[in-house]
Structure formats: C-alpha cells, structure tokens
C-alpha cells in the first residue's frame, strides 16, 4: 500500500513538472502557421518512427527501409495498418525493448478490455491538450486552473453527496439528473463560478431537457464540451438551441492516438502535435500517435468512422491552422448495427431516422448475437400506432430483423462509466 501511495505521489510530481515545462509551448502551437505545424509534426513523426524501427520488434522485423535523411510524412505510408486484434495477439512485439511506461486499458465496452502501454508523461500531455481544446470557444477562453463543471464518470456510492470537488473540477453525478436534484445541481454550478460544462453528450442532453422543462437558463455557462460518446444530431440541436451556444465536440480514444476538437466555428481541428489522422476507403479513422514511443501506435485502425470533407479543408475563421481531417464523427467502434444482410451501419445513421419522431425523447438499441434487436424507447406518445410507426422505420433501416420494442420510463446508464449507451452489442456479432 505504501509503495502504491509513493508511486502516485511520484507520478503527480512528474506530471506537475512536465506541465509547467511544456504548457506554454503546447498552447502556442495552435497559433503557428501551417508550414511551422507541418515541420513540427514531421519531426515528431520521424522521432517516433526511429524509435519504433530501432526498438520495437514488430516494426524492426518489417524491414521498412525508411528514408530518414529525406524524411517526409509520406514515409508513414510504408507502414501496414494495424488493429486491436493484431496488438492483442502480438503484445510483446509491439512494446519497446528500450523504453518503459505504464499499462493502461480500454473499458471493454464491446466485451473484452484492450490492454496497452503509454509513456509516464501521457497523463500530463492529455491534460495540456485537453486544456487547449476547451479554450476553443469564442466568448470565453478556458484557461488552466479555471473551474469546470463535469457531467461524467462520477458515480457516488449510497449516502455519498451527488457532487465532488477535485481541484478545479466540480463533478456532478450523471446518474442523478432529475427534478428532485435540480436545485442542488444549480447551486453547485453557481457556487463553482465555472463558465464551462463538459460531459457525455447524453448527460448534457438530459440536463438540458430538464432545464427546458422548467424554463431555467444558466447564463453563467459560456462553453459546452461533449466527449466520449457520438454526439447525435438531436443532442446537438437541442443543446445548442436552448443554451444559445455552439457545442464543442471532442474526439479521442483511451489508446491516446489522436484527439480532434471542434472550435467555435464548428470545424474539427486535429491536434497535430499529438497525432496524425488518415481516413481509410471506408472512412475509418486511422491514427498515429506522435507521443507514444513505449508502444507505438502507427497507422492504428480505431474502428471509428468519420464524415469526410466535401473537398479541400476550409480555412477556419477561428484563426487556427491546425489541420481539419473530417467534418464530424459518424460513429464510434461500439456504435455499429448489423443489418439482416450483414451490412454494418453506424448508429448515427439510425439516429437520423429516429429524430423525425418528435415524441421520442430517448432510445437505446440492444443487438444480440443473432442480430435480433430490442429497442427501448422513452415516449411522450404511448399509442400503439406511434410505436408501429417507429417499428416500420427500424425495419426500413435494418431489414426484416427480429424486433422487440420496450416502452420504458427512462434509459439506464452504464454503472461503470455513467454513459448512456445508444447502442449495446452483446458479444461478438455473427
């Protein structure tokens, strides 16, 4: 126990030192011109590639013949695309024999947690980049140490308060957003003096519906940031309309390969000093970390799908020259439905149809191994005719699938993460 405490203290000190030394450099990076950004990320990629081919067995054995003397971003194309399964089956071969780090893992939302390694300074880099991203609003620029309301992850035990203060973070439980707790939540927000709320898209959406029902505005809040879930169109429209603010959506993964953040103008900016984004021919996000030399993720297929740009990336009115790799996130890897004919479609595609039902407040799709679907719905209109209309839309999207529609008073949250998952896949779909 004493050893664990010492290690935690050591990590906190290490992160504190790293942040103090590097915060200014990271903050200035977003305002550099395109040529400077290209030069810096090319050098960072070169460093990662060098460490990979020299010290990581998987890459060393490929004999890639990298041209280090005239290195450009095109050298990246010499690497094969990798995925979770390859790393699981060859874990040691993907680990550096020279550089060590800490073991991390995903939540295992698809059934099996995914284990990997990251550098010790990874937490500090994450905090710096996140702070920069939260400052991409227009009327309020978030600064490190500003208070922030967090509507995610906090799961109080029985008898514990519904909020927790940790440094500048004021956590509100996403499990208890209801009318009886509204006064407490409003009091905590006011006391915090925070001008920014970040959280799961579903949490902020439900909180917004409650405020809308009670006709309560919170002018104190100037920035809204969503993350960790696909921001459904209906969530965005309801939140933006009621708050009168653009939602700044953040995309990232537990593997910490790339992070992409919306600015106030609505464009998704890649953090070009953090990772490199490519899109496959299926619009899957292929990510390369520029910071993980312990277990290099080079051309890693995240399984998440993006909405490609219509043409050339726009010049953003926010003034940043960070690259704009796509228009938005179509669906995360665990947001996929399988049609009767075996075709995979993102939940976002399905959600587009559901938003046409004005009396459908929330829904959740549960797909079993045999591809049968249970659709849980929270309705303002409980008539059988209305339910039949919803069913016909499901069949239109998924084919003649086995369907069960359950009318429920509310959609339950994942007890581990606090997320409301729009899609639940039970095991590996056949």
JSON list of N, CA and C in Angstrom, two decimals, residues 195-253:
[
{"chain": "A", "resi": 195, "resn": "UNK", "atom": "N", "xyz": [-17.52, 28.56, -15.96]},
{"chain": "A", "resi": 195, "resn": "UNK", "atom": "CA", "xyz": [-18.14, 29.05, -17.19]},
{"chain": "A", "resi": 195, "resn": "UNK", "atom": "C", "xyz": [-18.17, 27.98, -18.27]},
{"chain": "A", "resi": 196, "resn": "UNK", "atom": "N", "xyz": [-17.75, 26.78, -17.91]},
{"chain": "A", "resi": 196, "resn": "UNK", "atom": "CA", "xyz": [-17.68, 25.69, -18.88]},
{"chain": "A", "resi": 196, "resn": "UNK", "atom": "C", "xyz": [-18.26, 24.41, -18.28]},
{"chain": "A", "resi": 197, "resn": "UNK", "atom": "N", "xyz": [-19.05, 23.71, -19.08]},
{"chain": "A", "resi": 197, "resn": "UNK", "atom": "CA", "xyz": [-19.54, 22.38, -18.73]},
{"chain": "A", "resi": 197, "resn": "UNK", "atom": "C", "xyz": [-19.00, 21.41, -19.76]},
{"chain": "A", "resi": 198, "resn": "UNK", "atom": "N", "xyz": [-18.42, 20.33, -19.27]},
{"chain": "A", "resi": 198, "resn": "UNK", "atom": "CA", "xyz": [-18.04, 19.25, -20.18]},
{"chain": "A", "resi": 198, "resn": "UNK", "atom": "C", "xyz": [-18.63, 17.95, -19.66]},
{"chain": "A", "resi": 199, "resn": "UNK", "atom": "N", "xyz": [-18.94, 17.04, -20.57]},
{"chain": "A", "resi": 199, "resn": "UNK", "atom": "CA", "xyz": [-19.52, 15.78, -20.13]},
{"chain": "A", "resi": 199, "resn": "UNK", "atom": "C", "xyz": [-19.92, 14.91, -21.30]},
{"chain": "A", "resi": 200, "resn": "UNK", "atom": "N", "xyz": [-20.52, 13.79, -20.97]},
{"chain": "A", "resi": 200, "resn": "UNK", "atom": "CA", "xyz": [-21.08, 12.93, -22.01]},
{"chain": "A", "resi": 200, "resn": "UNK", "atom": "C", "xyz": [-22.18, 13.69, -22.73]},
{"chain": "A", "resi": 201, "resn": "UNK", "atom": "N", "xyz": [-22.28, 13.47, -24.02]},
{"chain": "A", "resi": 201, "resn": "UNK", "atom": "CA", "xyz": [-23.33, 14.13, -24.80]},
{"chain": "A", "resi": 201, "resn": "UNK", "atom": "C", "xyz": [-24.71, 13.81, -24.22]},
{"chain": "A", "resi": 202, "resn": "UNK", "atom": "N", "xyz": [-24.92, 12.56, -23.83]},
{"chain": "A", "resi": 202, "resn": "UNK", "atom": "CA", "xyz": [-26.23, 12.16, -23.29]},
{"chain": "A", "resi": 202, "resn": "UNK", "atom": "C", "xyz": [-26.53, 12.86, -21.97]},
{"chain": "A", "resi": 203, "resn": "UNK", "atom": "N", "xyz": [-25.51, 13.04, -21.13]},
{"chain": "A", "resi": 203, "resn": "UNK", "atom": "CA", "xyz": [-25.71, 13.70, -19.83]},
{"chain": "A", "resi": 203, "resn": "UNK", "atom": "C", "xyz": [-26.12, 15.16, -20.01]},
{"chain": "A", "resi": 204, "resn": "UNK", "atom": "N", "xyz": [-25.41, 15.86, -20.88]},
{"chain": "A", "resi": 204, "resn": "UNK", "atom": "CA", "xyz": [-25.72, 17.27, -21.11]},
{"chain": "A", "resi": 204, "resn": "UNK", "atom": "C", "xyz": [-27.07, 17.41, -21.80]},
{"chain": "A", "resi": 205, "resn": "UNK", "atom": "N", "xyz": [-27.39, 16.49, -22.67]},
{"chain": "A", "resi": 205, "resn": "UNK", "atom": "CA", "xyz": [-28.70, 16.49, -23.35]},
{"chain": "A", "resi": 205, "resn": "UNK", "atom": "C", "xyz": [-29.83, 16.33, -22.33]},
{"chain": "A", "resi": 206, "resn": "UNK", "atom": "N", "xyz": [-29.71, 15.36, -21.44]},
{"chain": "A", "resi": 206, "resn": "UNK", "atom": "CA", "xyz": [-30.76, 15.11, -20.43]},
{"chain": "A", "resi": 206, "resn": "UNK", "atom": "C", "xyz": [-30.87, 16.30, -19.47]},
{"chain": "A", "resi": 207, "resn": "UNK", "atom": "N", "xyz": [-29.74, 16.86, -19.08]},
{"chain": "A", "resi": 207, "resn": "UNK", "atom": "CA", "xyz": [-29.75, 18.04, -18.21]},
{"chain": "A", "resi": 207, "resn": "UNK", "atom": "C", "xyz": [-30.44, 19.20, -18.92]},
{"chain": "A", "resi": 208, "resn": "UNK", "atom": "N", "xyz": [-30.18, 19.34, -20.21]},
{"chain": "A", "resi": 208, "resn": "UNK", "atom": "CA", "xyz": [-30.80, 20.41, -21.00]},
{"chain": "A", "resi": 208, "resn": "UNK", "atom": "C", "xyz": [-32.32, 20.23, -21.08]},
{"chain": "A", "resi": 209, "resn": "UNK", "atom": "N", "xyz": [-32.76, 19.00, -21.30]},
{"chain": "A", "resi": 209, "resn": "UNK", "atom": "CA", "xyz": [-34.20, 18.73, -21.35]},
{"chain": "A", "resi": 209, "resn": "UNK", "atom": "C", "xyz": [-34.88, 19.11, -20.04]},
{"chain": "A", "resi": 210, "resn": "UNK", "atom": "N", "xyz": [-34.20, 18.83, -18.93]},
{"chain": "A", "resi": 210, "resn": "UNK", "atom": "CA", "xyz": [-34.76, 19.17, -17.61]},
{"chain": "A", "resi": 210, "resn": "UNK", "atom": "C", "xyz": [-34.84, 20.68, -17.43]},
{"chain": "A", "resi": 211, "resn": "UNK", "atom": "N", "xyz": [-33.79, 21.38, -17.82]},
{"chain": "A", "resi": 211, "resn": "UNK", "atom": "CA", "xyz": [-33.79, 22.85, -17.73]},
{"chain": "A", "resi": 211, "resn": "UNK", "atom": "C", "xyz": [-34.88, 23.44, -18.63]},
{"chain": "A", "resi": 212, "resn": "UNK", "atom": "N", "xyz": [-35.02, 22.86, -19.82]},
{"chain": "A", "resi": 212, "resn": "UNK", "atom": "CA", "xyz": [-36.02, 23.34, -20.77]},
{"chain": "A", "resi": 212, "resn": "UNK", "atom": "C", "xyz": [-37.43, 23.14, -20.21]},
{"chain": "A", "resi": 213, "resn": "UNK", "atom": "N", "xyz": [-37.65, 22.00, -19.59]},
{"chain": "A", "resi": 213, "resn": "UNK", "atom": "CA", "xyz": [-38.95, 21.69, -18.99]},
{"chain": "A", "resi": 213, "resn": "UNK", "atom": "C", "xyz": [-39.31, 22.70, -17.90]},
{"chain": "A", "resi": 214, "resn": "UNK", "atom": "N", "xyz": [-38.29, 23.12, -17.13]},
{"chain": "A", "resi": 214, "resn": "UNK", "atom": "CA", "xyz": [-38.51, 24.06, -16.02]},
{"chain": "A", "resi": 214, "resn": "UNK", "atom": "C", "xyz": [-38.27, 25.51, -16.43]},
{"chain": "A", "resi": 215, "resn": "UNK", "atom": "N", "xyz": [-37.91, 25.71, -17.72]},
{"chain": "A", "resi": 215, "resn": "UNK", "atom": "CA", "xyz": [-37.65, 27.05, -18.24]},
{"chain": "A", "resi": 215, "resn": "UNK", "atom": "C", "xyz": [-36.59, 27.78, -17.42]},
{"chain": "A", "resi": 216, "resn": "UNK", "atom": "N", "xyz": [-35.48, 27.09, -17.16]},
{"chain": "A", "resi": 216, "resn": "UNK", "atom": "CA", "xyz": [-34.37, 27.65, -16.38]},
{"chain": "A", "resi": 216, "resn": "UNK", "atom": "C", "xyz": [-33.17, 27.86, -17.30]},
{"chain": "A", "resi": 217, "resn": "UNK", "atom": "N", "xyz": [-32.63, 29.06, -17.28]},
{"chain": "A", "resi": 217, "resn": "UNK", "atom": "CA", "xyz": [-31.42, 29.37, -18.04]},
{"chain": "A", "resi": 217, "resn": "UNK", "atom": "C", "xyz": [-30.24, 29.54, -17.07]},
{"chain": "A", "resi": 218, "resn": "UNK", "atom": "N", "xyz": [-29.04, 29.25, -17.56]},
{"chain": "A", "resi": 218, "resn": "UNK", "atom": "CA", "xyz": [-27.83, 29.43, -16.75]},
{"chain": "A", "resi": 218, "resn": "UNK", "atom": "C", "xyz": [-26.86, 30.29, -17.55]},
{"chain": "A", "resi": 219, "resn": "UNK", "atom": "N", "xyz": [-27.03, 31.61, -17.54]},
{"chain": "A", "resi": 219, "resn": "UNK", "atom": "CA", "xyz": [-26.18, 32.49, -18.36]},
{"chain": "A", "resi": 219, "resn": "UNK", "atom": "C", "xyz": [-24.71, 32.46, -17.96]},
{"chain": "A", "resi": 220, "resn": "UNK", "atom": "N", "xyz": [-24.42, 31.94, -16.79]},
{"chain": "A", "resi": 220, "resn": "UNK", "atom": "CA", "xyz": [-23.05, 31.81, -16.30]},
{"chain": "A", "resi": 220, "resn": "UNK", "atom": "C", "xyz": [-22.20, 30.94, -17.25]},
{"chain": "A", "resi": 221, "resn": "UNK", "atom": "N", "xyz": [-22.83, 29.94, -17.87]},
{"chain": "A", "resi": 221, "resn": "UNK", "atom": "CA", "xyz": [-22.11, 29.00, -18.73]},
{"chain": "A", "resi": 221, "resn": "UNK", "atom": "C", "xyz": [-21.88, 29.60, -20.12]},
{"chain": "A", "resi": 222, "resn": "UNK", "atom": "N", "xyz": [-20.61, 29.57, -20.56]},
{"chain": "A", "resi": 222, "resn": "UNK", "atom": "CA", "xyz": [-20.23, 30.15, -21.85]},
{"chain": "A", "resi": 222, "resn": "UNK", "atom": "C", "xyz": [-19.69, 29.12, -22.84]},
{"chain": "A", "resi": 223, "resn": "UNK", "atom": "N", "xyz": [-19.33, 27.92, -22.36]},
{"chain": "A", "resi": 223, "resn": "UNK", "atom": "CA", "xyz": [-18.77, 26.90, -23.23]},
{"chain": "A", "resi": 223, "resn": "UNK", "atom": "C", "xyz": [-19.32, 25.53, -22.84]},
{"chain": "A", "resi": 224, "resn": "UNK", "atom": "N", "xyz": [-19.69, 24.73, -23.85]},
{"chain": "A", "resi": 224, "resn": "UNK", "atom": "CA", "xyz": [-20.17, 23.37, -23.63]},
{"chain": "A", "resi": 224, "resn": "UNK", "atom": "C", "xyz": [-19.32, 22.42, -24.46]},
{"chain": "A", "resi": 225, "resn": "UNK", "atom": "N", "xyz": [-18.73, 21.42, -23.79]},
{"chain": "A", "resi": 225, "resn": "UNK", "atom": "CA", "xyz": [-17.86, 20.46, -24.46]},
{"chain": "A", "resi": 225, "resn": "UNK", "atom": "C", "xyz": [-18.41, 19.05, -24.24]},
{"chain": "A", "resi": 226, "resn": "UNK", "atom": "N", "xyz": [-18.61, 18.31, -25.32]},
{"chain": "A", "resi": 226, "resn": "UNK", "atom": "CA", "xyz": [-19.04, 16.91, -25.23]},
{"chain": "A", "resi": 226, "resn": "UNK", "atom": "C", "xyz": [-17.90, 15.99, -25.64]},
{"chain": "A", "resi": 227, "resn": "UNK", "atom": "N", "xyz": [-17.90, 14.78, -25.08]},
{"chain": "A", "resi": 227, "resn": "UNK", "atom": "CA", "xyz": [-16.85, 13.82, -25.42]},
{"chain": "A", "resi": 227, "resn": "UNK", "atom": "C", "xyz": [-17.28, 12.41, -25.04]},
{"chain": "A", "resi": 228, "resn": "UNK", "atom": "N", "xyz": [-16.51, 11.43, -25.52]},
{"chain": "A", "resi": 228, "resn": "UNK", "atom": "CA", "xyz": [-16.63, 10.01, -25.14]},
{"chain": "A", "resi": 228, "resn": "UNK", "atom": "C", "xyz": [-17.85, 9.29, -25.72]},
{"chain": "A", "resi": 229, "resn": "UNK", "atom": "N", "xyz": [-18.76, 9.99, -26.32]},
{"chain": "A", "resi": 229, "resn": "UNK", "atom": "CA", "xyz": [-19.92, 9.40, -26.99]},
{"chain": "A", "resi": 229, "resn": "UNK", "atom": "C", "xyz": [-20.09, 10.10, -28.33]},
{"chain": "A", "resi": 230, "resn": "UNK", "atom": "N", "xyz": [-20.72, 9.39, -29.27]},
{"chain": "A", "resi": 230, "resn": "UNK", "atom": "CA", "xyz": [-21.08, 10.06, -30.52]},
{"chain": "A", "resi": 230, "resn": "UNK", "atom": "C", "xyz": [-22.13, 11.12, -30.22]},
{"chain": "A", "resi": 231, "resn": "UNK", "atom": "N", "xyz": [-21.87, 12.34, -30.66]},
{"chain": "A", "resi": 231, "resn": "UNK", "atom": "CA", "xyz": [-22.81, 13.44, -30.47]},
{"chain": "A", "resi": 231, "resn": "UNK", "atom": "C", "xyz": [-23.90, 13.33, -31.54]},
{"chain": "A", "resi": 232, "resn": "UNK", "atom": "N", "xyz": [-25.04, 12.78, -31.15]},
{"chain": "A", "resi": 232, "resn": "UNK", "atom": "CA", "xyz": [-26.13, 12.60, -32.10]},
{"chain": "A", "resi": 232, "resn": "UNK", "atom": "C", "xyz": [-26.68, 13.95, -32.55]},
{"chain": "A", "resi": 233, "resn": "UNK", "atom": "N", "xyz": [-27.16, 14.05, -33.79]},
{"chain": "A", "resi": 233, "resn": "UNK", "atom": "CA", "xyz": [-27.71, 15.32, -34.28]},
{"chain": "A", "resi": 233, "resn": "UNK", "atom": "C", "xyz": [-28.80, 15.90, -33.39]},
{"chain": "A", "resi": 234, "resn": "UNK", "atom": "N", "xyz": [-29.67, 15.03, -32.86]},
{"chain": "A", "resi": 234, "resn": "UNK", "atom": "CA", "xyz": [-30.75, 15.53, -32.00]},
{"chain": "A", "resi": 234, "resn": "UNK", "atom": "C", "xyz": [-30.19, 16.10, -30.70]},
{"chain": "A", "resi": 235, "resn": "UNK", "atom": "N", "xyz": [-29.12, 15.49, -30.18]},
{"chain": "A", "resi": 235, "resn": "UNK", "atom": "CA", "xyz": [-28.49, 16.02, -28.97]},
{"chain": "A", "resi": 235, "resn": "UNK", "atom": "C", "xyz": [-27.95, 17.43, -29.24]},
{"chain": "A", "resi": 236, "resn": "UNK", "atom": "N", "xyz": [-27.20, 17.54, -30.34]},
{"chain": "A", "resi": 236, "resn": "UNK", "atom": "CA", "xyz": [-26.59, 18.83, -30.67]},
{"chain": "A", "resi": 236, "resn": "UNK", "atom": "C", "xyz": [-27.65, 19.92, -30.86]},
{"chain": "A", "resi": 237, "resn": "UNK", "atom": "N", "xyz": [-28.69, 19.62, -31.62]},
{"chain": "A", "resi": 237, "resn": "UNK", "atom": "CA", "xyz": [-29.69, 20.66, -31.93]},
{"chain": "A", "resi": 237, "resn": "UNK", "atom": "C", "xyz": [-30.42, 21.12, -30.67]},
{"chain": "A", "resi": 238, "resn": "UNK", "atom": "N", "xyz": [-30.79, 20.19, -29.80]},
{"chain": "A", "resi": 238, "resn": "UNK", "atom": "CA", "xyz": [-31.49, 20.56, -28.57]},
{"chain": "A", "resi": 238, "resn": "UNK", "atom": "C", "xyz": [-30.59, 21.38, -27.66]},
{"chain": "A", "resi": 239, "resn": "UNK", "atom": "N", "xyz": [-29.35, 20.95, -27.49]},
{"chain": "A", "resi": 239, "resn": "UNK", "atom": "CA", "xyz": [-28.41, 21.65, -26.60]},
{"chain": "A", "resi": 239, "resn": "UNK", "atom": "C", "xyz": [-28.10, 23.05, -27.13]},
{"chain": "A", "resi": 240, "resn": "UNK", "atom": "N", "xyz": [-27.76, 23.14, -28.41]},
{"chain": "A", "resi": 240, "resn": "UNK", "atom": "CA", "xyz": [-27.38, 24.44, -28.97]},
{"chain": "A", "resi": 240, "resn": "UNK", "atom": "C", "xyz": [-28.55, 25.41, -28.99]},
{"chain": "A", "resi": 241, "resn": "UNK", "atom": "N", "xyz": [-29.73, 24.91, -29.29]},
{"chain": "A", "resi": 241, "resn": "UNK", "atom": "CA", "xyz": [-30.90, 25.78, -29.35]},
{"chain": "A", "resi": 241, "resn": "UNK", "atom": "C", "xyz": [-31.22, 26.36, -27.97]},
{"chain": "A", "resi": 242, "resn": "UNK", "atom": "N", "xyz": [-31.15, 25.53, -26.94]},
{"chain": "A", "resi": 242, "resn": "UNK", "atom": "CA", "xyz": [-31.56, 26.01, -25.62]},
{"chain": "A", "resi": 242, "resn": "UNK", "atom": "C", "xyz": [-30.50, 26.89, -24.96]},
{"chain": "A", "resi": 243, "resn": "UNK", "atom": "N", "xyz": [-29.24, 26.49, -25.09]},
{"chain": "A", "resi": 243, "resn": "UNK", "atom": "CA", "xyz": [-28.18, 27.26, -24.44]},
{"chain": "A", "resi": 243, "resn": "UNK", "atom": "C", "xyz": [-27.75, 28.47, -25.26]},
{"chain": "A", "resi": 244, "resn": "UNK", "atom": "N", "xyz": [-28.03, 28.45, -26.56]},
{"chain": "A", "resi": 244, "resn": "UNK", "atom": "CA", "xyz": [-27.57, 29.54, -27.42]},
{"chain": "A", "resi": 244, "resn": "UNK", "atom": "C", "xyz": [-26.07, 29.54, -27.60]},
{"chain": "A", "resi": 245, "resn": "UNK", "atom": "N", "xyz": [-25.47, 28.34, -27.51]},
{"chain": "A", "resi": 245, "resn": "UNK", "atom": "CA", "xyz": [-24.02, 28.20, -27.61]},
{"chain": "A", "resi": 245, "resn": "UNK", "atom": "C", "xyz": [-23.69, 27.05, -28.57]},
{"chain": "A", "resi": 246, "resn": "UNK", "atom": "N", "xyz": [-22.56, 27.15, -29.29]},
{"chain": "A", "resi": 246, "resn": "UNK", "atom": "CA", "xyz": [-22.15, 26.00, -30.10]},
{"chain": "A", "resi": 246, "resn": "UNK", "atom": "C", "xyz": [-21.60, 24.90, -29.20]},
{"chain": "A", "resi": 247, "resn": "UNK", "atom": "N", "xyz": [-21.91, 23.66, -29.51]},
{"chain": "A", "resi": 247, "resn": "UNK", "atom": "CA", "xyz": [-21.33, 22.54, -28.77]},
{"chain": "A", "resi": 247, "resn": "UNK", "atom": "C", "xyz": [-19.95, 22.26, -29.36]},
{"chain": "A", "resi": 248, "resn": "UNK", "atom": "N", "xyz": [-18.94, 22.23, -28.50]},
{"chain": "A", "resi": 248, "resn": "UNK", "atom": "CA", "xyz": [-17.58, 21.89, -28.93]},
{"chain": "A", "resi": 248, "resn": "UNK", "atom": "C", "xyz": [-17.38, 20.40, -28.67]},
{"chain": "A", "resi": 249, "resn": "UNK", "atom": "N", "xyz": [-17.43, 19.62, -29.72]},
{"chain": "A", "resi": 249, "resn": "UNK", "atom": "CA", "xyz": [-17.33, 18.17, -29.59]},
{"chain": "A", "resi": 249, "resn": "UNK", "atom": "C", "xyz": [-15.87, 17.74, -29.64]},
{"chain": "A", "resi": 250, "resn": "UNK", "atom": "N", "xyz": [-15.50, 16.84, -28.75]},
{"chain": "A", "resi": 250, "resn": "UNK", "atom": "CA", "xyz": [-14.12, 16.35, -28.65]},
{"chain": "A", "resi": 250, "resn": "UNK", "atom": "C", "xyz": [-14.08, 14.88, -29.02]},
{"chain": "A", "resi": 251, "resn": "UNK", "atom": "N", "xyz": [-13.15, 14.51, -29.91]},
{"chain": "A", "resi": 251, "resn": "UNK", "atom": "CA", "xyz": [-12.98, 13.10, -30.28]},
{"chain": "A", "resi": 251, "resn": "UNK", "atom": "C", "xyz": [-11.61, 12.61, -29.82]},
{"chain": "A", "resi": 252, "resn": "UNK", "atom": "N", "xyz": [-11.59, 11.49, -29.15]},
{"chain": "A", "resi": 252, "resn": "UNK", "atom": "CA", "xyz": [-10.34, 10.86, -28.75]},
{"chain": "A", "resi": 252, "resn": "UNK", "atom": "C", "xyz": [-10.63, 9.41, -28.40]},
{"chain": "A", "resi": 253, "resn": "UNK", "atom": "N", "xyz": [-9.60, 8.68, -27.98]},
{"chain": "A", "resi": 253, "resn": "UNK", "atom": "CA", "xyz": [-9.78, 7.30, -27.57]},
{"chain": "A", "resi": 253, "resn": "UNK", "atom": "C", "xyz": [-8.92, 7.03, -26.34]}
]
